[in-house]
């Protein structure tokens, strides 16, 4: 009799944002991105540290693992090769068609080899490859905790798919059914990455910088270009190859065409100054992205009949687009999981294997959970490697102490509990500051984060006070939605309002993060404004600090004033 897998390891590895998740009898033991432990941002290496931590948490060894779930299916890549060859018949798509066919075939074979390598590390496990977008869908839907919802996944590429609309059902046994799919080369994520690179930032890393820059530009200058280059259809959208040539999965082929350059601007080197043309290009790209995302959300509403929408994939991190979907009023509520990008597919891949086994064991530990990584609450702290740092242990009124420090202008790091899933700091690995302090945004960008001066900072607020300051009208627990602001915010807290009039909001409940809720409440008592600036505990180019050592390095080598690390107040 075939044994139902009860210990399932989900993996994202060998591409970017390596991560691991572990399900034991349907319950999520944990999830963590390798970069939070290795200090290598967006690492594609096998997540050895993440896997080691998970197995240690469950008191298991590699030989105990029943199934390994990988977040790509090699055969689906291979299927694109003959399709790519047919593009050689058209003069519009002929260039690069052979390289495209070869690239997809090469990735398929490479993925098969990777599966064999994974199998060799877990001698008792069956290795299962999971369709990439299905992994995204399950991650987004299961994290919502809803019993039914539409699921929209938009990314750069998963095998052949770039956009899918599905319908999710079930809480204890979540299932998704794909209703419609858009295949490459029609890819919104590809276009956004291509323009990010054209503007001088790292594709796959700094798209958020382009989103921030967009608020400073005029989209009208390149509106017609993007309307032509990214054209909506009744069932989705398509990309004009005259502006964005089809990808090849092989280095050396440009992602933007000569026509695109001629009608916009030359590629910007990172050292070159930003000009109006760069701001306007970013603004037009962002505007078109928002329009297409709202169009896709409407399509999901029509196809599923659902009034609730889960959004996953890399493009789901575009918080302004998510805000526009909410503003459109076509849905009752929108949900984005804490890890909507590829890292989060480790959870979805493990879920796919679990639900396909048709086990009676319900899924647990995923819905509305975000603090899924390692914690260091009971570990001793040795400051010997940081001779310039000093510590004192705080008493039971830690939240009151921190609120008082912030109210007096201190910029403090916060390291507590389990590390967050996903790209946003959600109050466990955060840098906190008072938005009422003059020049706080400039100081944070210049001396703490070391990043572009136009980058905004996100606010956090107790959920029960959110309506006083923000117009979103729904929960935003994972800092994944841009919200409009009230007159009170514009008057009293302008530091948290970006140039486009929005804030990337995080609403905090007492049940989600009791300590942060207490800090916000205490800060509100002192200042009248229960709102804090919250940004990730790291500097530009580094991952969010997953370990105490990373956090202490961040304090020692940045403009942070202090660090609250598991009840210890550490200063310079």
XYZ file of C-alpha atoms in Angstrom:
572
model
C 0.000 0.000 0.000
C 1.368 3.419 -0.996
C 2.265 5.496 2.029
C 0.894 9.034 2.141
C 3.740 11.564 2.472
C 3.581 13.188 5.870
C 6.918 15.064 5.864
C 7.100 17.305 2.814
C 9.951 19.706 2.093
C 9.101 22.501 -0.337
C 11.997 24.158 -2.148
C 12.707 27.222 -4.248
C 16.278 26.843 -5.444
C 18.780 27.378 -8.268
C 17.018 30.386 -9.824
C 16.747 33.284 -7.353
C 15.387 33.905 -3.859
C 16.114 30.400 -2.606
C 13.911 29.268 0.262
C 12.503 26.226 2.023
C 9.258 25.253 3.751
C 8.423 22.141 5.750
C 4.998 20.512 6.184
C 4.633 17.771 8.787
C 1.241 16.069 8.736
C -0.134 19.115 6.938
C 1.139 21.655 9.450
C 3.687 24.251 8.389
C 6.718 23.882 10.662
C 8.302 26.979 9.183
C 9.468 28.850 6.113
C 12.569 30.948 5.578
C 14.458 32.510 2.721
C 18.090 31.480 2.512
C 19.294 35.072 2.204
C 18.117 35.805 5.766
C 20.646 33.284 7.042
C 23.440 33.443 4.431
C 23.534 37.257 3.989
C 23.549 36.778 0.177
C 20.629 38.775 -1.195
C 18.469 36.950 -3.767
C 20.775 33.923 -3.569
C 20.029 31.100 -5.999
C 22.111 28.512 -4.149
C 20.538 25.428 -2.610
C 19.031 26.675 0.701
C 21.192 24.538 2.964
C 20.850 26.763 6.028
C 17.086 27.064 5.626
C 16.665 23.300 5.228
C 18.956 22.644 8.197
C 16.954 24.976 10.418
C 13.632 23.438 9.392
C 14.770 19.865 9.997
C 16.254 20.888 13.333
C 12.969 22.564 14.324
C 11.079 19.356 13.604
C 13.827 17.163 15.097
C 14.189 15.323 11.797
C 17.017 14.288 9.485
C 17.206 14.319 5.683
C 16.373 10.610 5.602
C 13.049 11.320 7.367
C 11.743 13.445 4.506
C 9.017 11.615 2.552
C 8.650 14.053 -0.342
C 10.558 16.968 -1.840
C 8.420 19.459 -3.757
C 10.236 21.631 -6.297
C 8.661 24.779 -7.719
C 9.217 24.197 -11.470
C 8.329 21.475 -13.976
C 11.085 20.848 -16.560
C 8.779 19.307 -19.189
C 6.780 22.530 -19.406
C 9.923 24.442 -20.440
C 10.649 21.868 -23.118
C 7.188 22.345 -24.611
C 8.052 25.960 -25.465
C 10.920 25.050 -27.812
C 8.828 24.037 -30.864
C 6.553 27.037 -30.280
C 9.604 29.320 -30.285
C 10.853 27.815 -33.535
C 7.577 28.693 -35.232
C 8.215 32.368 -34.467
C 11.036 32.221 -37.041
C 8.342 32.233 -39.740
C 7.404 35.851 -38.935
C 9.709 38.774 -39.708
C 8.426 40.553 -36.580
C 9.628 37.777 -34.262
C 12.356 36.073 -36.307
C 15.348 37.584 -34.509
C 16.319 35.412 -31.579
C 13.818 32.639 -32.306
C 16.500 29.931 -32.500
C 18.146 31.212 -29.332
C 14.742 31.266 -27.626
C 14.040 27.648 -28.597
C 17.508 26.586 -27.464
C 17.222 28.514 -24.191
C 13.950 26.885 -23.156
C 15.287 23.420 -24.010
C 18.474 24.086 -22.059
C 16.557 25.204 -18.976
C 14.368 22.097 -19.192
C 17.380 19.790 -19.180
C 19.092 21.780 -16.440
C 15.964 21.596 -14.275
C 15.851 17.810 -14.696
C 19.445 17.558 -13.519
C 18.626 19.695 -10.500
C 15.777 17.382 -9.556
C 18.161 14.435 -9.624
C 20.605 16.319 -7.379
C 17.811 17.077 -4.912
C 16.777 13.446 -4.897
C 20.282 12.355 -3.954
C 20.194 14.518 -0.812
C 16.984 12.960 0.539
C 17.337 9.184 0.187
C 13.812 8.269 1.302
C 11.991 11.018 -0.573
C 10.064 11.135 -3.794
C 10.928 14.334 -5.698
C 7.919 16.007 -7.298
C 8.097 18.963 -9.649
C 5.162 21.363 -9.257
C 3.877 23.750 -11.901
C 5.267 27.139 -10.927
C 2.037 29.102 -11.138
C 0.157 26.421 -9.222
C 2.678 26.865 -6.407
C 2.087 30.628 -6.498
C -1.681 30.115 -6.510
C -1.667 27.785 -3.522
C 0.646 30.053 -1.547
C -1.571 33.087 -2.113
C -4.870 31.313 -1.554
C -3.925 29.197 1.478
C -2.420 32.227 3.225
C -5.717 34.124 2.894
C -7.678 31.687 5.048
C -10.741 32.263 2.862
C -13.069 29.410 1.960
C -13.354 30.686 -1.634
C -11.643 33.349 -3.749
C -10.366 34.298 -7.185
C -6.606 33.926 -7.515
C -4.554 36.088 -9.877
C -0.850 35.333 -10.389
C 1.282 37.752 -12.422
C 5.046 37.322 -12.692
C 7.858 37.287 -15.232
C 7.844 33.604 -16.129
C 6.935 30.218 -14.702
C 7.874 27.575 -17.265
C 5.720 29.040 -20.083
C 3.084 30.861 -18.047
C 3.295 34.522 -17.049
C -0.266 35.203 -15.889
C -2.967 32.874 -14.551
C -6.447 33.269 -13.170
C -7.697 30.518 -10.887
C -10.514 29.796 -8.470
C -9.625 28.655 -4.969
C -11.812 26.556 -2.661
C -11.443 25.099 0.816
C -9.661 26.097 3.994
C -8.485 22.843 5.511
C -7.803 21.289 2.102
C -7.091 24.254 -0.207
C -7.456 23.609 -3.924
C -7.070 25.851 -6.951
C -8.360 25.407 -10.484
C -6.726 27.415 -13.262
C -9.384 28.933 -15.527
C -7.231 30.996 -17.873
C -3.527 31.389 -18.588
C -1.345 33.758 -20.597
C 1.951 32.400 -21.880
C 5.273 34.030 -22.625
C 6.215 36.268 -24.407
C 3.215 38.187 -23.048
C 4.723 39.022 -19.654
C 4.068 42.076 -17.510
C 6.890 41.141 -15.145
C 9.310 40.840 -18.073
C 8.416 44.318 -19.331
C 8.788 45.893 -15.880
C 12.157 44.185 -15.388
C 13.354 45.243 -18.834
C 12.569 48.910 -18.188
C 14.071 48.688 -14.684
C 17.317 47.516 -16.281
C 17.083 50.187 -18.980
C 16.812 52.838 -16.266
C 20.013 51.650 -14.584
C 18.748 49.436 -11.760
C 19.051 45.703 -11.156
C 16.303 43.671 -12.742
C 14.719 41.287 -10.260
C 15.765 43.447 -7.320
C 15.114 47.149 -7.780
C 11.738 47.329 -9.498
C 10.491 48.985 -6.318
C 12.869 51.873 -6.935
C 11.307 52.416 -10.361
C 7.848 52.317 -8.789
C 8.940 55.020 -6.348
C 10.530 57.117 -9.115
C 7.315 56.920 -11.136
C 5.593 59.270 -8.711
C 7.964 62.055 -9.764
C 7.334 61.781 -13.511
C 4.663 62.601 -16.088
C 3.228 59.463 -17.720
C 1.738 61.419 -20.635
C 5.112 61.652 -22.388
C 5.295 57.892 -23.068
C 1.666 56.903 -22.541
C 1.051 56.102 -26.208
C 4.198 53.982 -26.390
C 3.168 51.755 -23.493
C -0.424 51.538 -24.700
C 0.972 50.180 -27.965
C 3.691 48.028 -26.380
C 1.388 46.457 -23.768
C -2.015 46.128 -25.381
C -4.973 44.798 -23.450
C -7.220 42.147 -24.963
C -10.587 40.714 -23.968
C -8.855 37.963 -21.994
C -5.666 39.703 -20.869
C -2.876 41.460 -22.733
C -0.130 41.007 -25.314
C 3.325 42.509 -25.782
C 4.511 44.217 -28.982
C 7.785 42.509 -30.014
C 8.876 45.697 -31.758
C 9.444 47.227 -28.322
C 10.189 44.201 -26.164
C 11.719 41.256 -28.070
C 10.710 37.804 -26.835
C 13.010 36.522 -24.091
C 15.654 33.951 -24.893
C 16.678 32.619 -21.432
C 20.196 33.149 -22.770
C 22.470 36.043 -21.813
C 23.547 38.547 -24.423
C 20.134 39.281 -25.903
C 18.617 42.707 -25.171
C 15.233 42.971 -23.493
C 14.408 46.292 -25.111
C 14.595 46.988 -28.845
C 16.313 49.684 -30.849
C 12.876 51.114 -31.526
C 12.224 51.375 -27.787
C 15.527 53.199 -27.295
C 14.862 55.528 -30.231
C 11.424 56.473 -28.911
C 12.474 56.861 -25.261
C 16.112 57.384 -24.256
C 19.488 55.609 -24.248
C 20.075 53.046 -21.530
C 21.067 54.822 -18.316
C 24.238 53.827 -16.490
C 23.740 53.616 -12.698
C 26.275 56.397 -12.180
C 24.469 58.829 -14.460
C 22.125 61.439 -12.990
C 18.387 61.013 -13.221
C 16.617 63.375 -15.610
C 13.006 64.085 -16.508
C 13.025 61.535 -19.302
C 13.859 58.771 -16.800
C 11.147 59.919 -14.409
C 8.591 60.124 -17.216
C 9.514 56.674 -18.524
C 9.073 55.183 -15.061
C 5.743 56.995 -14.662
C 4.359 55.664 -17.960
C 5.523 52.121 -17.183
C 3.895 52.232 -13.756
C 0.665 53.709 -15.077
C 0.344 50.990 -17.729
C 1.155 48.286 -15.171
C -1.635 49.555 -12.928
C -4.093 49.635 -15.825
C -3.302 46.080 -16.893
C -3.450 44.765 -13.313
C -6.906 46.300 -12.793
C -7.967 44.826 -16.154
C -6.792 41.379 -15.029
C -8.552 41.738 -11.681
C -11.798 42.508 -13.519
C -11.244 39.432 -15.669
C -10.725 37.315 -12.535
C -13.952 38.683 -11.080
C -15.875 37.755 -14.238
C -14.369 34.281 -14.616
C -14.815 33.193 -11.001
C -17.794 35.218 -9.851
C -15.911 35.797 -6.617
C -15.923 39.073 -4.706
C -12.570 38.304 -3.082
C -9.197 38.206 -4.832
C -5.816 36.769 -3.851
C -2.852 38.112 -5.832
C 0.518 36.366 -6.136
C 3.652 36.420 -8.274
C 6.420 39.003 -8.417
C 4.183 41.730 -9.850
C 2.006 41.434 -6.721
C 4.788 43.273 -4.869
C 3.848 46.376 -6.896
C 1.856 47.836 -4.016
C 0.552 50.808 -6.010
C -1.078 48.443 -8.507
C -2.677 46.491 -5.666
C -3.989 49.767 -4.268
C -5.496 50.623 -7.655
C -7.297 47.259 -7.766
C -8.812 47.988 -4.345
C -9.746 51.548 -5.374
C -11.540 50.236 -8.476
C -14.263 48.863 -6.194
C -14.814 45.693 -8.201
C -14.080 43.436 -5.223
C -14.986 43.313 -1.562
C -11.436 42.546 -0.436
C -8.001 41.919 -1.919
C -5.324 39.790 -0.290
C -1.596 39.533 -1.009
C 0.376 36.902 0.953
C 3.482 37.970 2.892
C 5.732 36.161 0.361
C 4.050 36.619 -3.038
C 7.275 36.207 -5.064
C 9.189 33.075 -5.995
C 10.501 32.453 -2.490
C 6.958 31.844 -1.305
C 6.428 29.087 -3.880
C 8.325 26.732 -1.558
C 5.158 26.770 0.578
C 2.873 26.315 -2.419
C 4.911 23.444 -3.837
C 4.741 21.570 -0.534
C 1.004 22.252 -0.360
C 0.508 20.851 -3.865
C 2.098 17.531 -2.890
C 0.063 17.446 0.320
C -3.342 18.061 -1.287
C -2.610 15.749 -4.240
C -2.022 12.905 -1.785
C -5.682 13.309 -0.746
C -4.735 12.919 2.883
C -7.413 13.660 5.487
C -4.899 15.763 7.422
C -5.927 19.434 7.241
C -3.513 22.206 6.361
C -2.501 24.349 9.336
C -0.067 27.136 10.214
C -0.291 29.015 6.900
C -3.445 31.143 6.935
C -2.670 34.658 8.182
C 0.786 33.670 9.457
C 3.846 35.714 8.524
C 6.484 35.215 11.264
C 7.589 31.830 9.978
C 11.391 31.905 10.243
C 14.014 31.437 12.971
C 13.839 33.208 16.305
C 16.667 33.732 18.807
C 14.791 34.607 21.977
C 16.789 32.566 24.475
C 20.293 32.847 23.033
C 23.128 34.574 24.919
C 24.598 37.633 23.257
C 28.351 38.220 22.948
C 29.289 41.703 21.774
C 33.023 40.988 21.581
C 33.126 41.267 17.748
C 31.503 44.715 18.076
C 33.626 46.535 20.673
C 31.873 49.848 20.033
C 28.480 48.518 21.071
C 27.012 48.477 24.569
C 23.966 46.678 25.934
C 21.564 46.785 28.833
C 18.680 44.446 29.618
C 15.266 46.071 29.762
C 12.447 45.253 32.156
C 8.856 44.327 31.501
C 7.887 47.769 30.126
C 9.877 47.274 26.923
C 7.118 48.561 24.630
C 6.746 51.753 26.688
C 10.523 52.249 26.697
C 10.804 51.868 22.924
C 7.848 54.169 22.284
C 9.438 56.831 24.491
C 12.772 56.571 22.682
C 11.058 56.880 19.292
C 9.018 59.849 20.480
C 12.291 61.580 21.367
C 13.686 61.155 17.853
C 15.694 57.947 18.186
C 15.897 55.780 15.053
C 15.912 52.226 16.349
C 16.264 48.774 14.896
C 13.952 46.068 16.205
C 14.851 42.370 16.250
C 12.300 40.100 17.920
C 10.639 36.726 17.403
C 10.576 34.791 14.146
C 11.840 36.376 10.958
C 9.161 37.537 8.542
C 8.252 35.722 5.356
C 8.593 37.815 2.233
C 10.225 41.110 1.258
C 8.606 43.442 3.800
C 9.563 44.127 7.398
C 6.437 43.450 9.436
C 7.590 44.465 12.907
C 10.040 41.694 13.786
C 13.032 42.819 11.688
C 12.325 46.524 11.380
C 13.844 49.964 11.571
C 11.411 52.258 13.370
C 11.285 56.032 13.495
C 8.884 58.798 14.424
C 7.232 60.353 11.348
C 6.867 63.555 13.372
C 10.626 64.151 13.571
C 11.794 66.913 11.172
C 13.940 65.592 8.307
C 13.421 61.958 9.286
C 12.953 60.679 5.723
C 16.085 62.405 4.506
C 18.079 61.086 7.449
C 16.833 57.531 6.972
C 17.676 57.487 3.271
C 21.053 59.203 3.573
C 22.582 57.770 6.746
C 20.683 54.606 7.658
C 19.493 52.890 4.478
C 21.993 54.485 2.050
C 19.491 54.626 -0.789
C 17.952 57.063 -3.281
C 16.508 60.237 -1.719
C 13.147 59.847 -3.505
C 12.384 56.466 -1.900
C 9.405 56.677 0.505
C 8.989 54.972 3.862
C 6.014 52.892 4.905
C 3.814 53.627 7.919
C 2.385 51.158 10.393
C -0.734 51.863 12.438
C -2.995 49.924 14.834
C -5.718 48.377 12.686
C -8.464 49.928 14.796
C -7.067 53.445 14.134
C -6.275 53.014 10.431
C -9.395 54.781 9.109
C -8.336 58.021 10.828
C -5.241 58.245 8.648
C -5.762 56.056 5.554
C -8.552 55.565 3.014
C -7.836 51.963 1.981
C -10.908 50.591 3.745
C -9.594 47.064 4.320
C -6.833 45.298 6.297
C -3.263 45.590 5.012
C -1.326 43.271 7.342
C 1.705 42.648 5.119
C 2.579 46.116 3.826
C 1.568 45.118 0.293
C -0.966 47.812 -0.584
C -0.640 51.524 -1.300
C -3.399 53.547 0.319
C -4.670 57.051 -0.056
C -4.461 59.238 3.035
C -6.842 61.455 4.969
C -6.594 65.197 5.508
C -5.371 64.485 9.039
C -2.405 62.559 7.657
C -1.517 65.248 5.130
C -1.666 67.836 7.893
C -0.015 66.008 10.793
C 2.119 63.222 9.229
C 3.272 64.366 5.771
C 6.535 62.390 6.081
C 4.727 59.128 5.325
C 2.985 60.419 2.178
C 4.769 59.729 -1.109
C 4.735 62.151 -4.045
C 1.792 60.257 -5.561
C -0.316 60.904 -2.466
C -0.191 57.328 -1.151
C 1.407 55.339 1.645
C 2.403 51.652 1.607
C 0.408 50.823 4.670
C 0.713 48.121 7.319
C -2.210 47.660 9.703
C -1.243 45.903 12.941
C -3.609 43.949 15.164
C -2.961 42.878 18.730
C -3.230 39.227 17.728
C -0.782 39.528 14.812
C 2.016 41.291 16.680
C 1.215 42.104 20.324
C 4.500 43.913 20.936
C 4.284 46.212 17.902
C 0.642 46.950 18.647
C 1.654 47.945 22.180
C 4.485 50.168 20.875
C 2.162 51.938 18.422
C -0.449 52.464 21.132
C 2.152 53.820 23.567
C 3.607 56.109 20.895
C 0.097 57.388 20.191
C -0.434 58.232 23.864
C 2.747 60.288 23.879
C 2.315 62.098 20.570
C -1.355 61.902 19.638
C -0.386 60.037 16.442
C -0.263 56.197 16.671
C 1.745 55.929 13.444
C 5.382 54.929 13.024
C 7.711 54.718 10.055
C 8.664 51.081 9.499
C 11.357 49.977 7.080
C 13.321 46.758 6.881
C 16.287 46.098 9.155
C 19.014 46.256 6.519
C 20.901 48.683 4.314
C 20.641 48.911 0.530
C 22.030 45.835 -1.204
C 21.772 43.623 1.882
C 18.955 41.234 2.816
C 16.718 41.781 5.821
C 18.656 40.771 8.922
C 17.677 37.232 9.817
C 20.230 36.630 12.564
C 21.447 38.650 15.580
C 24.890 38.927 13.984
C 23.431 40.537 10.869
C 21.434 42.952 13.006
C 24.469 43.965 15.066
C 26.467 44.552 11.884
C 23.637 46.744 10.619
C 23.710 48.815 13.820
C 27.494 49.112 13.817
C 27.776 50.103 10.149
C 24.823 52.420 9.637
C 23.309 55.548 11.096
C 21.006 53.611 13.409
C 20.973 55.065 16.917
C 20.122 51.834 18.741
C 18.871 48.287 18.394
C 16.287 46.523 20.535
C 17.312 42.875 20.257
C 15.149 40.428 22.215
C 14.785 42.673 25.254
C 18.322 44.103 25.134
C 18.859 47.793 24.315
C 22.092 48.066 22.330
C 23.712 51.414 21.599
C 26.958 52.712 20.141
